[in-house]
Amino acid sequence: MKIAYVASEVFPYAKTGGLGDVAGALPKELAQLGHEVKVFMPKYNTFNEADYGLHYQWEIGSVLIRVAGRIHSVHVQKAYLPGTKGEKKSGVEIYFIDCPYYFYRYRVYTDDDDEDERFILFSKSVIEVLKRLNWAPDIIHCNDWHTGLLPLFVKDNYGHEKLFSKTATVFTIHNIAYQGNFSKKTFEKAEINPKYFLHGGDGEYYGGVSFLKTGILVSDIVNTVSDTYAKELLTPELGSGMNPFLNLRKNNFYGILNGVDYNVWNPETDKLIPFNYSKENLSGKLKNKKYLLEHLKLKFDEGVPVIGIVSRMVEQKGFDILEPVINELMQLDAQWVILGSGNHKYEEMFTRISVTHPEKVVLYLGYNDELAHLIEAGADMFLMPSIYEPCGLNQIYSLKYGTVPVVRKTGGLADTVLDWNESLERGEETGTGYSFTEFSGEALLNSLNRAINDFHKKEVWKKIQLNGMSKDYSWKRSAEKYVELYRAAYQKAK
Ligand code: ADP
Ligand code: GLC
């Protein structure tokens, strides 16, 4: 099949969270399965194009796109996604939509007044570039709200285009909380047929426009990134107002768990960690722990567990339950290595404990890919107390690195981490981590205490580590499921 894969962030060019990881990996796996894939993303000025071999596409030339009544001249650069075995090129083409006016802002996402315009321009540009390439995709795979209007543009604005007469659209929700809801003005800026914005129309949401709702209702097939989250999204509690629309699409709405790019996240080959290791020989893990702690100026003690956190610091990630039990947490015989950035409230809480307990807490505020890898390799446990978690990748990376996840049982966390005690209750020793259901500090403390107790039982701990390290969440299986979705969408659109 021919697949145009469209995303606002793609690793290694731009990444603010898991979407970047997914968009950098799934297209390559689809290509491995024999499909022809072209990836599209905006060209931001957050990365150095010379590092990635981008080339201006003369044959495409300049593409004129009108947004909010203003005409922009858009150019296209092309590169190849890095190869799966570390080669420079994978053979999968990535097209960068280059419009400095909208995308040279030193950040991938902004709070600027024209955030809607940025992604209207991106979506329309992708369609125009496909036309210039004269390449008729069987599938346009859109991701998250940024691409939510694209299926509508294909269906309506470009409804007359022969090139797209058989093109189907698939829309993946990576996070329901980010909806791209804007005022009524956005209808005009995007030049969309007003019928979609009559009350109750596919694009209308509380009198304004919702990119996410549009994507949900107009795409041929919709999916999200784990089975449990797909079920949760149909409920008012976790559907964030989109549950009525998802319920309307129930027969065309699926959950497909994300995979992991084990070429990037694998302790046996990881180039960002000083000591590689495997489940056959875990000695490198301890060396990484020592390296991590010494470089962060914490005392190394093999017998004291290190709890790692690598996260966007936003409400979703559940750090609110730490505050009421922060003294108890600080009394645990453990060290903490925390990496992340986001809301002031959480940054402030973590800063406070790192200042008051410098002997056990180290905080790095910001984004640091190398440190993220080192924490996965050097920590003993990995904490994710999320309120909700569509899939979550860090707990899956943690499994591979023998870093035992302690998670709240929600969404993808529930689908990927099996609580050790729960497995024992079933008469098995198959657990891979610790999980709790109640969103409270007590429940979190209880799980951490269980984990710390077991950490001191060397044999038990190793069993849990090896259980996790033996799991295989490579992309192949998930990519095959996407191909099934594509086929279903293609049949529908025909
Ligand atoms: P989300 O997409 O909700 O942020 P995921 O667990 O799916 O959550 O993916 C997060 C990704 O972003 C992981 O690859 C993680 O390592 C990375 N990440 C998050 N915060 C940071 C940070 N401060 N520095 C480096 N990497 C980070
Ligand atoms: C979102 C979710 C995260 C998921 C990622 C990739 O950012 O918050 O759970 O893993 O997208 O799908």
XYZ file of N, CA and C in Angstrom, residues 107 121 129 209 291 337 363 390 408 448:
30
model
N 10.207 26.493 19.032
C 9.428 25.522 19.800
C 8.527 24.792 18.820
N -2.088 25.332 7.825
C -1.121 25.438 6.728
C -0.420 24.097 6.510
N 1.428 19.068 -1.705
C 2.691 18.405 -2.064
C 2.388 17.035 -2.677
N -14.406 25.676 16.763
C -13.987 24.562 15.922
C -13.045 23.654 16.715
N 27.822 5.002 37.455
C 28.180 6.117 36.569
C 27.156 7.251 36.719
N 16.261 10.108 40.889
C 16.846 10.858 39.777
C 15.689 11.266 38.870
N 17.665 16.552 40.495
C 16.675 16.991 39.519
C 17.378 17.653 38.346
N -2.377 7.166 27.667
C -2.821 6.514 26.427
C -2.025 5.241 26.121
N 0.695 3.557 37.853
C -0.732 3.498 38.149
C -1.386 2.689 37.035
N 5.437 1.467 46.204
C 6.880 1.721 46.294
C 7.496 0.909 47.435
